[in-house]
Amino acid sequence: MSKIEVETRIGPFIKPVVLVGAMIDGQPNFMNVVWLTRLTFTPNIWGLSIGETKHTVRGIRDNKKFSINIASVDMATKTDYCGLVSGREVNKAELFDVFYGELEDVPMISECPINVECTVYQIVEFLGREVIFGEVKHLYSEEKYLTDGVLDQAKINPLLYSAPGNHYWAIGDRVGDAFSIGKSLKKP
Ligand SMILES: Cc1cc2nc3c(=O)[nH]c(=O)nc-3n(C[C@H](O)[C@H](O)[C@H](O)COP(=O)(O)O)c2cc1C
């Protein structure tokens, strides 16, 4: 066997980078989050792990709603900045064109190709973090990010984060069709 043991603390996952938006004391704020995943189909729940001291957490707790804005590669510098500084000290919202949707006081970023409005389904305090279960209520995009009516990752060009090395990446080529190419190995 040629396997070697590698550091476990830095997860090997590659994740899309999102900007989580919330209103805090009437002001929009955004923070960089990569610890995010979809959890269920119906209701459509997405889970986020956010440090309990983050400014954004207060807005999510107070308003019981927030946004998830998927960043694209061309937003890498501004997105990284939102993960380096706190809304307690600086106004990060002034970096972006901020808009509001159906849930009204949930700030979203026009420059992001995908914007999701969530209500809080549940919050679990866990080892110094707030694990936030958000129920997706509305998802917004633009015609230019669709091909034949379907969101197209090549057009969205999402910003990805890799913990090993602390690097941002872009997606590569489409490899095949999910729930499909494996069928060729099914026994008749
Ligand atoms: C690449 C990257 C990913 C991050 N992912 C998370 C995350 O998943 N959860 C979290 O709590 N903080 C994460 N952070 C840190 C917060 O974005 C950062 O502490 C931010 O300044 C908090 O802003 P706020 O105080 O305005 O809420 C990340 C930062 C970077 C640069």
mmCIF file of C-alpha atoms and ligand atoms in Angstrom:
data_model
loop_
_atom_site.group_PDB
_atom_site.id
_atom_site.type_symbol
_atom_site.label_atom_id
_atom_site.label_comp_id
_atom_site.label_asym_id
_atom_site.label_seq_id
_atom_site.Cartn_x
_atom_site.Cartn_y
_atom_site.Cartn_z
ATOM 1 C CA MET A 1 0.000 0.000 0.000
ATOM 2 C CA SER A 2 1.387 3.427 -0.957
ATOM 3 C CA LYS A 3 -0.936 5.468 1.334
ATOM 4 C CA ILE A 4 0.634 7.920 3.783
ATOM 5 C CA GLU A 5 -1.145 9.577 6.734
ATOM 6 C CA VAL A 6 -1.945 13.279 6.186
ATOM 7 C CA GLU A 7 -3.033 16.066 8.577
ATOM 8 C CA THR A 8 -6.729 15.615 9.598
ATOM 9 C CA ARG A 9 -7.406 19.105 10.973
ATOM 10 C CA ILE A 10 -7.514 20.630 7.512
ATOM 11 C CA GLY A 11 -10.445 18.918 5.773
ATOM 12 C CA PRO A 12 -9.702 17.889 2.201
ATOM 13 C CA PHE A 13 -13.034 19.221 0.950
ATOM 14 C CA ILE A 14 -13.328 21.741 -1.833
ATOM 15 C CA LYS A 15 -16.311 24.023 -1.207
ATOM 16 C CA PRO A 16 -18.101 26.888 -2.926
ATOM 17 C CA VAL A 17 -17.628 30.211 -1.167
ATOM 18 C CA VAL A 18 -20.767 32.075 -0.163
ATOM 19 C CA LEU A 19 -21.420 35.467 1.344
ATOM 20 C CA VAL A 20 -24.019 35.168 4.092
ATOM 21 C CA GLY A 21 -26.061 38.338 4.442
ATOM 22 C CA ALA A 22 -28.115 39.618 7.355
ATOM 23 C CA MET A 23 -29.432 42.906 8.711
ATOM 24 C CA ILE A 24 -27.845 44.004 11.979
ATOM 25 C CA ASP A 25 -29.305 47.062 13.703
ATOM 26 C CA GLY A 26 -30.838 48.095 10.373
ATOM 27 C CA GLN A 27 -27.538 47.772 8.455
ATOM 28 C CA PRO A 28 -26.760 45.077 5.864
ATOM 29 C CA ASN A 29 -23.699 42.916 6.567
ATOM 30 C CA PHE A 30 -22.002 40.050 4.736
ATOM 31 C CA MET A 31 -19.536 37.382 5.872
ATOM 32 C CA ASN A 32 -17.585 34.733 3.991
ATOM 33 C CA VAL A 33 -18.716 31.141 4.721
ATOM 34 C CA VAL A 34 -17.534 27.825 3.304
ATOM 35 C CA TRP A 35 -18.925 25.452 5.938
ATOM 36 C CA LEU A 36 -22.277 25.046 4.207
ATOM 37 C CA THR A 37 -24.206 22.129 2.753
ATOM 38 C CA ARG A 38 -27.704 21.092 1.702
ATOM 39 C CA LEU A 39 -29.311 18.727 4.239
ATOM 40 C CA THR A 40 -32.830 17.786 3.115
ATOM 41 C CA PHE A 41 -35.148 17.877 0.101
ATOM 42 C CA THR A 42 -38.480 18.888 1.664
ATOM 43 C CA PRO A 43 -38.408 21.186 3.466
ATOM 44 C CA ASN A 44 -35.324 22.415 1.627
ATOM 45 C CA ILE A 45 -32.894 22.883 4.522
ATOM 46 C CA TRP A 46 -29.300 24.077 4.175
ATOM 47 C CA GLY A 47 -26.907 23.897 7.142
ATOM 48 C CA LEU A 48 -24.221 26.460 7.990
ATOM 49 C CA SER A 49 -21.602 26.392 10.720
ATOM 50 C CA ILE A 50 -20.809 29.906 11.953
ATOM 51 C CA GLY A 51 -18.592 30.932 14.868
ATOM 52 C CA GLU A 52 -20.752 32.201 17.749
ATOM 53 C CA THR A 53 -18.802 35.483 17.999
ATOM 54 C CA LYS A 54 -19.366 36.559 14.382
ATOM 55 C CA HIS A 55 -21.297 39.783 13.919
ATOM 56 C CA THR A 56 -23.546 38.183 11.284
ATOM 57 C CA VAL A 57 -24.852 35.629 13.800
ATOM 58 C CA ARG A 58 -26.594 38.365 15.766
ATOM 59 C CA GLY A 59 -28.497 39.507 12.672
ATOM 60 C CA ILE A 60 -29.535 35.946 11.859
ATOM 61 C CA ARG A 61 -30.719 35.342 15.439
ATOM 62 C CA ASP A 62 -32.567 38.655 15.736
ATOM 63 C CA ASN A 63 -34.365 38.577 12.357
ATOM 64 C CA LYS A 64 -34.739 34.791 11.910
ATOM 65 C CA LYS A 65 -33.836 35.238 8.252
ATOM 66 C CA PHE A 66 -30.709 35.653 6.129
ATOM 67 C CA SER A 67 -29.306 35.291 2.621
ATOM 68 C CA ILE A 68 -26.754 33.029 0.962
ATOM 69 C CA ASN A 69 -25.019 34.649 -2.007
ATOM 70 C CA ILE A 70 -22.851 32.386 -4.141
ATOM 71 C CA ALA A 71 -19.679 34.217 -5.147
ATOM 72 C CA SER A 72 -18.134 33.954 -8.612
ATOM 73 C CA VAL A 73 -14.426 33.810 -9.435
ATOM 74 C CA ASP A 74 -14.274 37.476 -10.452
ATOM 75 C CA MET A 75 -15.398 38.395 -6.911
ATOM 76 C CA ALA A 76 -12.481 36.630 -5.175
ATOM 77 C CA THR A 77 -10.807 39.722 -3.690
ATOM 78 C CA LYS A 78 -13.965 41.330 -2.297
ATOM 79 C CA THR A 79 -15.186 37.959 -1.034
ATOM 80 C CA ASP A 80 -11.935 37.231 0.782
ATOM 81 C CA TYR A 81 -12.068 40.687 2.361
ATOM 82 C CA CYS A 82 -15.509 39.859 3.805
ATOM 83 C CA GLY A 83 -13.842 36.919 5.564
ATOM 84 C CA LEU A 84 -11.027 39.034 6.985
ATOM 85 C CA VAL A 85 -12.842 41.934 8.607
ATOM 86 C CA SER A 86 -15.932 42.190 10.817
ATOM 87 C CA GLY A 87 -19.042 44.233 10.200
ATOM 88 C CA ARG A 88 -18.525 45.476 13.757
ATOM 89 C CA GLU A 89 -15.630 47.603 12.463
ATOM 90 C CA VAL A 90 -16.282 48.220 8.761
ATOM 91 C CA ASN A 91 -19.211 48.602 6.398
ATOM 92 C CA LYS A 92 -18.702 45.638 4.045
ATOM 93 C CA ALA A 93 -22.040 46.207 2.303
ATOM 94 C CA GLU A 94 -20.687 49.325 0.558
ATOM 95 C CA LEU A 95 -18.508 47.023 -1.586
ATOM 96 C CA PHE A 96 -21.584 45.678 -3.356
ATOM 97 C CA ASP A 97 -24.811 46.590 -5.063
ATOM 98 C CA VAL A 98 -27.252 45.396 -2.379
ATOM 99 C CA PHE A 99 -30.821 44.432 -3.232
ATOM 100 C CA TYR A 100 -33.817 43.003 -1.356
ATOM 101 C CA GLY A 101 -36.347 40.341 -2.362
ATOM 102 C CA GLU A 102 -39.562 38.766 -1.141
ATOM 103 C CA LEU A 103 -38.481 38.486 2.511
ATOM 104 C CA GLU A 104 -37.884 42.263 2.399
ATOM 105 C CA ASP A 105 -35.180 42.972 4.989
ATOM 106 C CA VAL A 106 -32.741 40.261 3.865
ATOM 107 C CA PRO A 107 -29.784 41.901 2.060
ATOM 108 C CA MET A 108 -28.471 40.217 -1.112
ATOM 109 C CA ILE A 109 -25.639 40.998 -3.528
ATOM 110 C CA SER A 110 -26.482 41.795 -7.178
ATOM 111 C CA GLU A 111 -22.988 40.824 -8.379
ATOM 112 C CA CYS A 112 -23.411 37.242 -7.079
ATOM 113 C CA PRO A 113 -24.872 34.924 -9.742
ATOM 114 C CA ILE A 114 -27.086 33.116 -7.223
ATOM 115 C CA ASN A 115 -28.925 34.632 -4.243
ATOM 116 C CA VAL A 116 -30.926 32.566 -1.799
ATOM 117 C CA GLU A 117 -33.346 33.854 0.818
ATOM 118 C CA CYS A 118 -33.707 31.657 3.897
ATOM 119 C CA THR A 119 -35.697 31.689 7.094
ATOM 120 C CA VAL A 120 -34.222 30.160 10.229
ATOM 121 C CA TYR A 121 -35.605 26.653 10.766
ATOM 122 C CA GLN A 122 -33.470 25.900 13.813
ATOM 123 C CA ILE A 123 -30.222 26.966 15.464
ATOM 124 C CA VAL A 124 -28.112 24.522 17.462
ATOM 125 C CA GLU A 125 -25.305 25.730 19.713
ATOM 126 C CA PHE A 126 -22.451 23.317 19.192
ATOM 127 C CA LEU A 127 -18.858 23.528 20.459
ATOM 128 C CA GLY A 128 -18.622 27.322 20.219
ATOM 129 C CA ARG A 129 -20.410 27.450 16.895
ATOM 130 C CA GLU A 130 -23.943 28.172 15.810
ATOM 131 C CA VAL A 131 -25.134 25.476 13.460
ATOM 132 C CA ILE A 132 -27.838 27.256 11.505
ATOM 133 C CA PHE A 133 -30.494 25.287 9.680
ATOM 134 C CA GLY A 134 -31.918 27.617 7.049
ATOM 135 C CA GLU A 135 -35.061 26.859 5.063
ATOM 136 C CA VAL A 136 -34.714 28.037 1.474
ATOM 137 C CA LYS A 137 -37.643 30.288 0.538
ATOM 138 C CA HIS A 138 -36.536 31.983 -2.689
ATOM 139 C CA LEU A 139 -33.623 31.572 -5.105
ATOM 140 C CA TYR A 140 -32.768 34.326 -7.581
ATOM 141 C CA SER A 141 -30.454 34.377 -10.584
ATOM 142 C CA GLU A 142 -30.286 35.992 -14.026
ATOM 143 C CA GLU A 143 -31.034 34.786 -17.532
ATOM 144 C CA LYS A 144 -27.332 35.090 -18.433
ATOM 145 C CA TYR A 145 -26.459 32.274 -15.971
ATOM 146 C CA LEU A 146 -28.927 29.798 -17.513
ATOM 147 C CA THR A 147 -28.641 27.411 -20.442
ATOM 148 C CA ASP A 148 -31.969 26.016 -21.680
ATOM 149 C CA GLY A 149 -33.602 27.297 -18.500
ATOM 150 C CA VAL A 150 -31.179 25.496 -16.157
ATOM 151 C CA LEU A 151 -28.463 27.103 -14.007
ATOM 152 C CA ASP A 152 -25.162 26.534 -15.791
ATOM 153 C CA GLN A 153 -22.024 26.206 -13.605
ATOM 154 C CA ALA A 154 -19.779 27.221 -16.494
ATOM 155 C CA LYS A 155 -21.580 30.571 -16.686
ATOM 156 C CA ILE A 156 -21.870 30.965 -12.907
ATOM 157 C CA ASN A 157 -18.138 30.225 -12.516
ATOM 158 C CA PRO A 158 -18.368 29.753 -8.725
ATOM 159 C CA LEU A 159 -15.458 30.637 -6.474
ATOM 160 C CA LEU A 160 -14.225 27.502 -4.690
ATOM 161 C CA TYR A 161 -12.132 27.192 -1.547
ATOM 162 C CA SER A 162 -9.637 24.490 -0.665
ATOM 163 C CA ALA A 163 -8.543 24.278 2.986
ATOM 164 C CA PRO A 164 -5.349 22.388 2.191
ATOM 165 C CA GLY A 165 -3.105 25.252 1.114
ATOM 166 C CA ASN A 166 -5.788 27.903 1.765
ATOM 167 C CA HIS A 167 -6.382 28.571 -1.908
ATOM 168 C CA TYR A 168 -9.278 29.718 -4.071
ATOM 169 C CA TRP A 169 -10.030 27.674 -7.184
ATOM 170 C CA ALA A 170 -12.315 27.672 -10.188
ATOM 171 C CA ILE A 171 -14.201 24.640 -11.499
ATOM 172 C CA GLY A 172 -12.759 22.618 -14.364
ATOM 173 C CA ASP A 173 -14.462 20.524 -17.005
ATOM 174 C CA ARG A 174 -17.767 18.692 -16.786
ATOM 175 C CA VAL A 175 -16.949 14.990 -16.494
ATOM 176 C CA GLY A 176 -20.276 13.241 -17.076
ATOM 177 C CA ASP A 177 -23.904 12.966 -16.015
ATOM 178 C CA ALA A 178 -24.635 12.162 -12.355
ATOM 179 C CA PHE A 179 -26.986 9.274 -11.521
ATOM 180 C CA SER A 180 -26.223 8.081 -15.024
ATOM 181 C CA ILE A 181 -22.646 7.205 -15.993
ATOM 182 C CA GLY A 182 -22.463 4.614 -13.185
ATOM 183 C CA LYS A 183 -25.295 2.654 -14.755
ATOM 184 C CA SER A 184 -22.810 1.180 -17.207
ATOM 185 C CA LEU A 185 -21.424 -0.940 -14.337
ATOM 186 C CA LYS A 186 -24.835 -2.252 -13.213
ATOM 187 C CA LYS A 187 -25.224 -6.014 -13.642
ATOM 188 C CA PRO A 188 -28.190 -6.919 -15.838
HETATM 189 C C1 LIG B 1 -12.179 31.415 2.975
HETATM 190 C C2 LIG B 1 -12.903 31.747 4.239
HETATM 191 C C3 LIG B 1 -13.915 30.910 4.682
HETATM 192 C C4 LIG B 1 -14.596 31.167 5.888
HETATM 193 N N1 LIG B 1 -15.572 30.306 6.296
HETATM 194 C C5 LIG B 1 -16.194 30.531 7.475
HETATM 195 C C6 LIG B 1 -17.224 29.643 7.922
HETATM 196 O O1 LIG B 1 -17.608 28.674 7.246
HETATM 197 N N2 LIG B 1 -17.778 29.890 9.135
HETATM 198 C C7 LIG B 1 -17.398 30.958 9.923
HETATM 199 O O2 LIG B 1 -17.926 31.127 11.022
HETATM 200 N N3 LIG B 1 -16.446 31.833 9.501
HETATM 201 C C8 LIG B 1 -15.846 31.642 8.303
HETATM 202 N N4 LIG B 1 -14.894 32.529 7.861
HETATM 203 C C9 LIG B 1 -14.537 33.681 8.716
HETATM 204 C C10 LIG B 1 -15.541 34.831 8.655
HETATM 205 O O3 LIG B 1 -15.966 35.104 7.341
HETATM 206 C C11 LIG B 1 -14.888 36.093 9.259
HETATM 207 O O4 LIG B 1 -14.594 35.863 10.622
HETATM 208 C C12 LIG B 1 -15.708 37.361 9.093
HETATM 209 O O5 LIG B 1 -14.879 38.462 9.330
HETATM 210 C C13 LIG B 1 -16.929 37.447 10.002
HETATM 211 O O6 LIG B 1 -17.609 38.641 9.685
HETATM 212 P P1 LIG B 1 -18.686 39.347 10.644
HETATM 213 O O7 LIG B 1 -18.032 39.519 11.999
HETATM 214 O O8 LIG B 1 -18.973 40.644 9.944
HETATM 215 O O9 LIG B 1 -19.880 38.444 10.720
HETATM 216 C C14 LIG B 1 -14.240 32.308 6.649
HETATM 217 C C15 LIG B 1 -13.246 33.194 6.173
HETATM 218 C C16 LIG B 1 -12.607 32.916 4.972
HETATM 219 C C17 LIG B 1 -11.554 33.876 4.455
#
